[in-house]
Coordinates of C-alpha atoms and ligand atoms in Angstrom, one line a residue:
M10 CA 24.0 -9.2 -10.0
N11 CA 21.1 -11.4 -9.2
Y12 CA 19.0 -11.2 -6.1
I13 CA 17.7 -14.4 -4.6
G14 CA 14.8 -14.1 -2.2
I15 CA 13.8 -17.0 0.1
S16 CA 10.9 -17.6 2.4
T17 CA 11.2 -20.9 4.3
G18 CA 11.3 -22.6 7.7
F19 CA 7.6 -22.1 8.7
H20 CA 5.2 -22.8 5.9
D21 CA 4.8 -22.2 2.1
S22 CA 8.5 -22.2 1.3
A23 CA 9.4 -20.3 -1.9
L24 CA 12.3 -18.9 -3.9
S25 CA 12.5 -15.9 -6.2
V26 CA 15.2 -14.5 -8.5
I27 CA 15.4 -11.0 -9.9
D28 CA 18.1 -9.4 -11.9
D29 CA 19.7 -5.9 -11.5
K30 CA 17.2 -4.4 -14.0
G31 CA 14.2 -5.5 -12.0
N32 CA 13.2 -8.4 -14.2
I33 CA 11.7 -11.3 -12.3
L34 CA 13.6 -14.3 -13.6
F35 CA 12.0 -17.0 -11.5
A36 CA 9.5 -17.3 -8.6
G37 CA 8.2 -20.7 -7.4
H38 CA 6.8 -22.7 -4.6
S39 CA 8.9 -25.5 -3.0
E40 CA 5.7 -27.6 -2.5
R41 CA 5.3 -28.1 -6.2
Y42 CA 8.7 -29.8 -6.3
N43 CA 8.7 -31.9 -3.1
K44 CA 4.9 -32.5 -3.3
Q45 CA 4.2 -31.6 0.3
K46 CA 1.5 -29.0 0.5
H47 CA 2.5 -25.9 2.3
T48 CA 6.0 -27.4 2.9
K49 CA 8.2 -25.6 5.3
H50 CA 11.3 -27.0 3.6
L51 CA 13.1 -25.6 0.6
C52 CA 14.2 -28.5 -1.7
L53 CA 17.1 -29.1 -4.0
D54 CA 14.9 -29.4 -7.1
I55 CA 13.5 -25.8 -6.8
V56 CA 17.1 -24.5 -6.1
N57 CA 18.3 -26.2 -9.3
D58 CA 15.4 -24.9 -11.3
A59 CA 15.9 -21.3 -10.0
L60 CA 19.6 -21.4 -10.6
S61 CA 18.9 -22.4 -14.3
Y62 CA 17.3 -18.9 -14.6
C63 CA 20.1 -16.9 -13.0
T64 CA 21.9 -14.6 -15.4
S65 CA 24.8 -13.9 -13.1
S66 CA 27.0 -15.9 -10.7
D67 CA 27.3 -12.7 -8.6
I68 CA 24.4 -13.2 -6.3
E69 CA 22.9 -11.8 -3.0
V70 CA 20.7 -13.9 -0.8
H71 CA 17.8 -12.2 0.9
Y72 CA 15.7 -13.9 3.6
Y73 CA 12.1 -12.8 4.3
E74 CA 12.3 -12.3 8.1
R75 CA 14.6 -11.7 11.0
P76 CA 15.4 -15.0 12.7
L77 CA 16.6 -13.5 16.0
V78 CA 13.5 -11.4 16.5
K79 CA 11.2 -14.3 15.6
Y80 CA 13.1 -16.5 18.0
L81 CA 12.4 -14.1 20.8
R82 CA 8.7 -14.1 19.9
Q83 CA 8.7 -17.9 19.8
L84 CA 10.2 -17.9 23.3
R85 CA 7.6 -15.5 24.5
S86 CA 4.7 -17.5 23.0
G87 CA 6.0 -20.8 24.6
E88 CA 6.9 -22.4 21.2
K89 CA 10.2 -23.8 22.5
P90 CA 12.2 -22.9 19.4
V91 CA 15.4 -24.7 18.6
L92 CA 18.7 -22.8 18.6
S93 CA 19.2 -23.4 14.9
N94 CA 16.2 -21.1 14.3
L95 CA 18.6 -18.2 15.1
S96 CA 20.4 -18.6 11.8
A97 CA 18.9 -18.0 8.4
R98 CA 21.6 -20.2 6.9
E99 CA 20.6 -23.1 9.2
I100 CA 16.9 -22.6 8.4
I101 CA 17.5 -22.5 4.7
G102 CA 19.9 -25.5 5.0
P103 CA 23.7 -25.2 4.7
G104 CA 23.8 -27.7 1.8
L105 CA 21.3 -25.6 -0.3
M106 CA 23.1 -22.4 0.6
H107 CA 26.4 -23.9 -0.5
K108 CA 24.7 -24.8 -3.9
L109 CA 23.1 -21.3 -4.2
E110 CA 26.4 -19.6 -3.4
D111 CA 28.4 -21.9 -5.6
G112 CA 30.6 -22.6 -2.6
R113 CA 31.5 -19.0 -1.9
K114 CA 30.1 -18.3 1.5
R115 CA 28.4 -14.9 1.7
K116 CA 26.3 -12.8 4.1
I117 CA 22.6 -13.6 4.0
H118 CA 20.6 -10.4 4.2
T119 CA 17.5 -10.6 6.5
H120 CA 14.5 -8.3 6.4
N121 CA 11.5 -7.6 8.6
H122 CA 8.7 -10.0 7.8
H123 CA 6.0 -7.4 7.2
L124 CA 8.4 -5.2 5.2
S125 CA 9.0 -8.2 2.9
H126 CA 5.2 -8.5 2.4
A127 CA 5.0 -4.7 1.7
A128 CA 7.8 -4.8 -0.8
A129 CA 6.3 -7.8 -2.7
G130 CA 3.2 -5.7 -3.1
F131 CA 4.4 -2.1 -3.6
Q132 CA 7.4 -2.9 -5.9
T133 CA 5.2 -5.0 -8.2
S134 CA 2.4 -2.5 -8.2
P135 CA 2.0 0.1 -11.0
Y136 CA 1.9 3.0 -8.4
D137 CA 4.5 5.7 -7.7
D138 CA 3.2 6.0 -4.2
A139 CA 0.8 4.0 -2.1
T140 CA -0.5 3.2 1.4
V141 CA 0.5 -0.4 2.1
V142 CA -1.5 -2.5 4.5
V143 CA -0.1 -5.9 5.7
I144 CA -2.4 -8.2 7.6
D145 CA -1.4 -11.8 8.4
A146 CA -1.2 -14.3 11.4
I147 CA 2.2 -13.2 12.7
G148 CA 5.4 -11.8 11.4
E149 CA 8.2 -11.7 13.9
F150 CA 6.0 -9.8 16.4
D151 CA 3.9 -7.7 13.9
T152 CA 0.4 -8.8 13.0
I153 CA -0.8 -5.7 11.2
S154 CA 1.3 -2.9 9.5
I155 CA 0.3 0.2 7.7
Y156 CA 3.1 1.9 5.7
T157 CA 3.3 4.8 3.4
A158 CA 5.5 3.9 0.4
W159 CA 7.0 5.9 -2.4
Y160 CA 10.1 6.0 -4.8
D161 CA 12.8 8.6 -4.2
K162 CA 14.4 10.6 -7.0
N163 CA 16.7 7.7 -7.7
G164 CA 13.9 5.3 -8.0
V165 CA 14.6 3.6 -4.7
A166 CA 11.5 2.3 -2.8
K167 CA 11.0 4.0 0.6
Y168 CA 8.7 2.8 3.4
K169 CA 7.6 4.6 6.5
K170 CA 5.5 2.7 9.1
L171 CA 2.4 4.7 10.2
W172 CA 0.7 2.2 12.5
G173 CA 0.9 -1.4 13.6
Q174 CA -0.5 -4.1 15.8
R175 CA 1.6 -6.8 17.5
Y176 CA 1.3 -10.4 18.7
P177 CA -0.9 -11.8 20.2
D178 CA -3.6 -9.4 18.8
S179 CA -4.0 -10.8 15.3
I180 CA -6.8 -10.9 12.7
G181 CA -5.1 -13.9 11.0
L182 CA -4.8 -15.8 14.3
F183 CA -8.5 -15.2 15.0
Y184 CA -9.5 -16.6 11.6
S185 CA -7.1 -19.6 12.0
A186 CA -8.6 -20.3 15.5
M187 CA -12.1 -20.4 13.9
T188 CA -10.8 -22.6 11.1
K189 CA -9.5 -25.0 13.8
R190 CA -12.8 -24.7 15.8
V191 CA -14.8 -26.1 12.8
G192 CA -12.3 -29.1 12.4
L193 CA -10.3 -27.7 9.5
R194 CA -6.5 -27.3 9.4
P195 CA -5.3 -23.8 10.5
L196 CA -2.8 -22.1 8.2
D197 CA -4.1 -24.3 5.3
E198 CA -7.9 -24.5 5.1
E199 CA -9.0 -21.0 5.9
Y200 CA -10.3 -20.7 2.4
I201 CA -12.7 -23.6 3.1
L202 CA -14.0 -21.7 6.2
M203 CA -14.6 -18.7 3.9
G204 CA -16.5 -20.9 1.5
M205 CA -18.7 -22.2 4.3
A206 CA -19.7 -18.7 5.4
A207 CA -22.4 -18.4 2.7
Y208 CA -24.3 -21.4 4.1
G209 CA -24.4 -20.2 7.7
N210 CA -26.3 -17.5 9.5
D211 CA -25.0 -14.9 11.9
R212 CA -26.9 -16.0 15.1
P213 CA -23.6 -16.6 17.0
V214 CA -21.9 -13.4 15.9
K215 CA -22.7 -11.5 19.0
D216 CA -21.5 -14.2 21.4
M217 CA -18.4 -14.8 19.3
S218 CA -17.4 -11.1 19.3
N219 CA -18.3 -10.6 23.0
E220 CA -16.2 -13.6 24.0
L221 CA -13.2 -12.9 21.8
V222 CA -12.9 -9.3 20.6
E223 CA -11.7 -6.7 23.0
S224 CA -11.9 -3.7 20.6
F225 CA -12.9 -3.6 17.0
K226 CA -11.4 -0.1 16.8
D227 CA -8.0 -1.0 18.1
I228 CA -8.0 -4.6 16.7
T229 CA -7.4 -6.3 20.1
F230 CA -8.6 -9.6 21.4
K231 CA -9.5 -10.8 24.9
D232 CA -7.3 -13.9 24.7
N233 CA -4.2 -15.1 22.8
L234 CA -5.8 -17.1 20.0
H235 CA -2.5 -18.6 18.8
I236 CA -3.4 -21.9 20.3
G237 CA -7.0 -21.7 19.2
V238 CA -10.1 -21.6 21.3
P239 CA -11.3 -24.2 23.9
D240 CA -13.1 -27.2 22.3
N241 CA -16.3 -26.2 24.1
F242 CA -16.2 -22.7 22.6
L243 CA -19.8 -22.1 21.2
A244 CA -20.5 -25.7 21.9
G245 CA -23.4 -27.1 19.9
V246 CA -23.4 -24.2 17.4
D247 CA -23.6 -25.2 13.7
E248 CA -20.2 -25.0 12.0
M249 CA -21.7 -23.1 9.0
D250 CA -23.0 -20.5 11.5
I251 CA -19.5 -20.3 13.1
A252 CA -18.0 -19.7 9.6
C253 CA -20.5 -17.0 8.7
S254 CA -20.0 -15.2 12.0
A255 CA -16.2 -15.5 11.8
Q256 CA -16.3 -14.0 8.3
M257 CA -18.5 -11.1 9.5
I258 CA -16.1 -10.3 12.3
V259 CA -13.0 -10.6 10.2
E260 CA -14.6 -8.3 7.6
Q261 CA -15.4 -5.7 10.3
L262 CA -11.9 -5.9 11.6
I263 CA -10.3 -5.6 8.1
S264 CA -12.6 -2.7 7.2
N265 CA -11.5 -0.9 10.4
V266 CA -7.8 -1.4 9.4
I267 CA -8.3 -0.2 5.9
S268 CA -10.3 2.8 7.1
K269 CA -7.4 3.6 9.5
A270 CA -5.0 3.3 6.5
R271 CA -7.1 5.7 4.5
M272 CA -7.0 8.2 7.3
L273 CA -3.3 7.9 8.1
G274 CA -1.9 7.5 4.6
G275 CA -1.9 10.3 2.0
S276 CA -2.2 8.1 -1.1
K277 CA -5.3 7.2 -3.1
N278 CA -3.6 3.9 -4.0
L279 CA -3.9 0.8 -1.8
V280 CA -1.4 -2.0 -1.8
Y281 CA -2.6 -4.9 0.4
G282 CA -0.7 -8.0 1.4
G283 CA -0.2 -10.7 4.0
G284 CA -2.1 -14.0 4.2
V285 CA -5.4 -12.3 5.1
A286 CA -5.4 -10.6 1.7
L287 CA -6.3 -14.0 0.3
N288 CA -9.8 -13.6 1.7
C289 CA -11.5 -12.8 -1.6
L290 CA -14.9 -12.4 0.1
A291 CA -13.6 -9.6 2.4
N292 CA -11.6 -8.0 -0.5
R293 CA -14.9 -6.8 -2.1
L294 CA -15.0 -4.2 0.7
L295 CA -11.7 -2.6 -0.2
G296 CA -13.3 -0.4 -2.8
D297 CA -15.3 1.3 -0.1
F298 CA -12.1 3.0 0.8
Y299 CA -9.9 3.1 -2.3
D300 CA -10.3 3.5 -6.0
N301 CA -7.0 1.9 -6.9
I302 CA -6.2 -1.5 -5.4
W303 CA -3.2 -3.8 -6.0
I304 CA -2.7 -7.2 -4.4
I305 CA 0.1 -9.3 -5.7
P306 CA -1.2 -12.7 -6.8
N307 CA 0.8 -14.3 -4.0
P308 CA 0.3 -12.1 -1.0
G309 CA 1.1 -14.7 1.6
D310 CA 4.5 -15.8 2.9
A311 CA 5.5 -17.5 -0.3
G312 CA 5.2 -14.1 -2.1
S313 CA 7.5 -12.6 0.5
S314 CA 10.4 -14.5 -1.2
L315 CA 9.9 -12.0 -4.0
G316 CA 9.5 -9.2 -1.5
A317 CA 12.8 -10.0 0.1
A318 CA 14.6 -10.1 -3.3
A319 CA 12.8 -6.8 -4.1
L320 CA 14.2 -5.2 -0.9
G321 CA 17.7 -6.3 -2.0
Y322 CA 17.2 -4.8 -5.5
G323 CA 15.6 -1.7 -4.0
K324 CA 13.6 -0.4 -7.0
R325 CA 10.4 -1.1 -8.9
L326 CA 10.1 -4.6 -10.4
N327 CA 9.0 -5.2 -14.0
W328 CA 5.8 -7.0 -13.2
T329 CA 4.0 -8.6 -16.2
N330 CA 2.2 -11.7 -15.0
A331 CA 2.2 -14.5 -12.5
Y332 CA 3.7 -17.2 -14.8
L333 CA 7.1 -17.3 -13.1
G334 CA 7.7 -20.9 -12.0
H335 CA 8.7 -24.2 -13.6
D336 CA 8.5 -24.3 -17.4
I337 CA 6.8 -26.9 -19.5
P338 CA 8.0 -25.7 -23.0
G339 CA 5.9 -25.7 -26.1
M340 CA 3.1 -23.7 -27.8
Y341 CA -0.1 -23.5 -25.8
P342 CA -2.2 -26.4 -27.3
V343 CA -5.2 -24.2 -28.2
N344 CA -6.8 -26.4 -31.0
K345 CA -6.3 -29.7 -29.2
L346 CA -7.9 -28.2 -26.0
L347 CA -10.9 -27.1 -28.1
D348 CA -11.2 -30.6 -29.5
Y349 CA -11.4 -32.1 -26.1
L350 CA -13.7 -29.4 -24.7
N351 CA -16.1 -30.1 -27.6
T352 CA -16.0 -33.9 -27.3
T353 CA -15.6 -34.7 -23.6
G354 CA -16.3 -31.3 -22.1
I355 CA -13.3 -31.4 -19.8
V356 CA -9.5 -31.4 -20.3
G357 CA -6.4 -30.5 -18.4
V358 CA -3.6 -28.2 -19.5
A359 CA 0.0 -28.1 -18.2
N360 CA 1.9 -25.7 -20.3
G361 CA 4.4 -22.9 -20.0
R362 CA 5.6 -21.5 -16.7
A363 CA 3.8 -22.4 -13.5
E364 CA 1.7 -19.9 -11.6
F365 CA 3.4 -18.1 -8.7
G366 CA 0.5 -18.0 -6.2
P367 CA -2.3 -20.3 -5.0
R368 CA -4.6 -19.9 -8.1
A369 CA -4.4 -21.8 -11.3
L370 CA -4.6 -19.2 -14.0
G371 CA -4.6 -21.4 -17.1
H372 CA -1.1 -22.9 -17.1
R373 CA -1.8 -25.7 -14.6
S374 CA -5.6 -25.9 -15.0
L375 CA -8.4 -28.3 -15.4
L376 CA -10.8 -26.7 -17.9
A377 CA -14.4 -27.5 -18.6
D378 CA -17.5 -26.2 -20.4
P379 CA -19.2 -24.3 -17.7
R380 CA -22.7 -24.5 -19.1
G381 CA -25.4 -26.9 -17.7
K382 CA -26.0 -28.7 -14.5
E383 CA -24.0 -31.9 -14.8
I384 CA -20.4 -30.5 -15.1
K385 CA -20.1 -29.5 -11.5
D386 CA -20.6 -33.0 -10.2
K387 CA -18.4 -34.4 -12.9
V388 CA -15.5 -32.1 -11.9
N389 CA -16.2 -32.6 -8.2
E390 CA -15.9 -36.4 -8.8
I391 CA -12.4 -35.9 -10.1
K392 CA -11.4 -33.3 -7.5
H393 CA -13.0 -35.2 -4.5
R394 CA -13.8 -32.0 -2.7
Q395 CA -16.7 -30.8 -0.6
K396 CA -19.8 -30.4 -2.7
F397 CA -20.5 -26.9 -1.3
R398 CA -17.3 -25.6 -2.9
P399 CA -17.9 -23.9 -6.3
F400 CA -15.5 -23.8 -9.2
A401 CA -14.3 -20.6 -10.8
P402 CA -14.8 -19.1 -14.3
V403 CA -12.1 -17.7 -16.6
I404 CA -13.6 -15.2 -19.0
L405 CA -12.6 -12.8 -21.8
E406 CA -12.2 -9.6 -19.9
E407 CA -14.4 -7.4 -22.2
Y408 CA -17.4 -9.7 -21.6
T409 CA -17.1 -9.7 -17.8
D410 CA -19.8 -7.0 -17.2
M411 CA -22.4 -9.0 -19.1
Y412 CA -22.1 -11.8 -16.6
F413 CA -20.6 -10.5 -13.4
D414 CA -20.7 -7.4 -11.2
I415 CA -17.1 -6.8 -10.2
P416 CA -17.1 -4.8 -6.9
C417 CA -16.3 -1.2 -7.0
G418 CA -12.6 -0.3 -6.8
W419 CA -11.6 -3.3 -8.8
S420 CA -11.1 -2.6 -12.5
N421 CA -10.6 -6.3 -13.3
S422 CA -10.1 -9.6 -11.6
R423 CA -7.0 -11.0 -13.3
Y424 CA -5.7 -13.0 -10.3
M425 CA -9.0 -14.2 -8.8
Q426 CA -8.6 -12.0 -5.7
V427 CA -12.2 -10.8 -5.2
I428 CA -15.7 -12.3 -5.5
S429 CA -18.2 -10.9 -8.0
R430 CA -21.9 -11.4 -8.2
C431 CA -23.1 -13.5 -11.2
R432 CA -25.9 -11.8 -13.2
V433 CA -27.1 -15.1 -14.7
P434 CA -26.6 -17.8 -12.1
D435 CA -29.2 -20.1 -13.5
L436 CA -27.2 -20.5 -16.7
F437 CA -23.9 -21.4 -15.0
P438 CA -24.6 -23.4 -11.8
A439 CA -21.1 -24.9 -11.9
I440 CA -19.2 -21.7 -11.4
I441 CA -21.3 -19.9 -8.8
H442 CA -21.4 -20.3 -5.1
Y443 CA -24.5 -20.7 -2.9
D444 CA -24.7 -16.9 -2.6
N445 CA -24.6 -16.5 -6.5
T446 CA -21.0 -15.1 -6.4
S447 CA -18.0 -16.3 -8.4
R448 CA -14.2 -15.9 -8.1
V449 CA -13.6 -14.8 -11.6
Q450 CA -10.4 -14.7 -13.6
T451 CA -10.6 -12.1 -16.3
V452 CA -8.2 -12.4 -19.2
P453 CA -7.2 -9.2 -21.1
K454 CA -6.0 -9.0 -24.7
D455 CA -2.5 -10.1 -23.7
G456 CA -1.6 -12.5 -26.4
S457 CA -1.5 -15.4 -23.9
G458 CA -2.5 -19.0 -24.8
I459 CA -5.5 -19.0 -22.4
R460 CA -6.7 -15.8 -24.2
E461 CA -6.5 -17.4 -27.6
L462 CA -8.4 -20.5 -26.3
L463 CA -11.2 -18.3 -24.8
E464 CA -11.5 -16.3 -28.1
K465 CA -11.8 -19.5 -30.2
W466 CA -14.2 -21.1 -27.6
Y467 CA -16.4 -18.0 -27.8
V468 CA -16.5 -18.1 -31.7
M469 CA -17.5 -21.7 -31.5
T470 CA -20.1 -21.6 -28.7
G471 CA -21.0 -18.0 -28.0
C472 CA -19.9 -18.5 -24.5
P473 CA -16.9 -16.3 -23.4
M474 CA -15.9 -18.4 -20.4
L475 CA -14.7 -21.7 -19.2
L476 CA -14.7 -23.4 -15.9
N477 CA -11.2 -23.3 -14.5
T478 CA -9.9 -25.2 -11.4
S479 CA -6.4 -26.1 -10.4
L480 CA -4.8 -29.2 -11.8
N481 CA -3.7 -31.3 -8.9
V482 CA -3.9 -34.9 -7.7
R483 CA -6.1 -35.0 -4.6
G484 CA -4.3 -33.9 -1.5
E485 CA -1.2 -32.7 -3.5
P486 CA -0.1 -29.3 -4.6
M487 CA -0.7 -28.2 -8.1
V488 CA 1.0 -30.1 -11.0
N489 CA 4.4 -28.8 -11.7
D490 CA 6.1 -30.8 -14.4
R491 CA 5.1 -33.2 -17.2
A492 CA 5.6 -36.2 -15.0
D493 CA 3.0 -34.8 -12.6
A494 CA 0.7 -34.3 -15.5
D495 CA 1.2 -37.9 -16.6
R496 CA 0.3 -39.1 -13.1
F497 CA -2.8 -37.0 -13.1
E498 CA -3.9 -38.5 -16.5
K499 CA -3.3 -42.0 -15.3
L500 CA -5.1 -41.6 -12.0
Y501 CA -8.2 -39.8 -13.3
G502 CA -8.4 -40.7 -17.0
I503 CA -8.5 -37.1 -18.0
K504 CA -6.3 -35.9 -20.9
V505 CA -3.7 -33.3 -19.9
L506 CA -2.2 -31.4 -22.8
S507 CA 1.1 -29.6 -22.9
Ligands
FE2_611 FE1 3.3 -13.3 6.8

């Protein structure tokens, strides 16, 4: 039996496949195949790729939310949903379903949206029990959920909900409304708002919270922020100050939820998921409440495709790493990468299975020598992104403490989910933010290609890290296959090795 999990129809469509031993055979983003960032459509190419990893023709399809309940919420929020939204089969696309089912029509199992987030987190975590916190914009009606989770004597994952908040009171919708307020795209560019926060000051924080937040304790808001705030909200206030204040408020709200979870749940282990868990600045605070923290590298809705499949399987998954998508076969080109880094200082790599999640972790990466002042402008020129946005370092894990202070509660930063303070910011201006923090990827002794590259780079230069940013053509999702890599090479004149 293979379990196919699907999240699609809203944004960040994705598909995952696991077998009946808990092995994750495939997990990928549809956007990497149809080249539409955050696409709400599943496409034939990802279905074909996923099917090539299936080990059984006996399959079950699991969908990440409950269409009927979501339809009712959409009616309530005035979104005018179409009738076809009532059917998971219609949302996925009958043609794609026909392909997945090999013509044999079967039941599509549907799951609660927040439970899919919870399962993606808990069933990939190393814990036997955990308190699971889910915070996103909206599930069907849920916006925050706290569960206690454990495995029974047969190894079946169990979830019991301890507390929740519902639409329209939503931390995610608040942050998206502020994203829109500063002229960025909600449900897409929240990470830019987070990056802007370091440049602002908190002058408007009192006005912002007085006007919008009803109760920090109960996580309630004065208005429905689903449609954003009026254009004249905090008129004339600097956008960086809005970003800074929004981040302060969101951190206070998240802290209150995590504190509540600590109080209600009996476990010392925290599993955290939902789109808000991508806020790596706020994630530094989780260690104030928990010593053990697990966030799946893909905690948003795309990751819920794996959560839905996990609910179908029912037990712990065999999690090893985030390299679960499309494969570009071949040995990791370590020596050639070193040659380019030594001569041109910058090189692309597209090798092995693509990352499942929003971060490039060395399989679809643009790598550069992080030392010196010039490299930041050089990479920015290629990426065409706002100058205030820093790049990230990838470092041999055992040297992390020499260069960065990873926040308490985090034993490592393998999936770039938390910011760390850089101890020597003057030496590495390209990989630190305005506030001297970095979003570090630490690489353990795991036998991976990126590990070998860093080890050899260290022997050659005495520097245990590289600059690492995602390999993508401007405005497009990350490179997926070799044809994408060729297009990147042609457009920017940067070698991409496979
Ligand atoms: Fe969600």
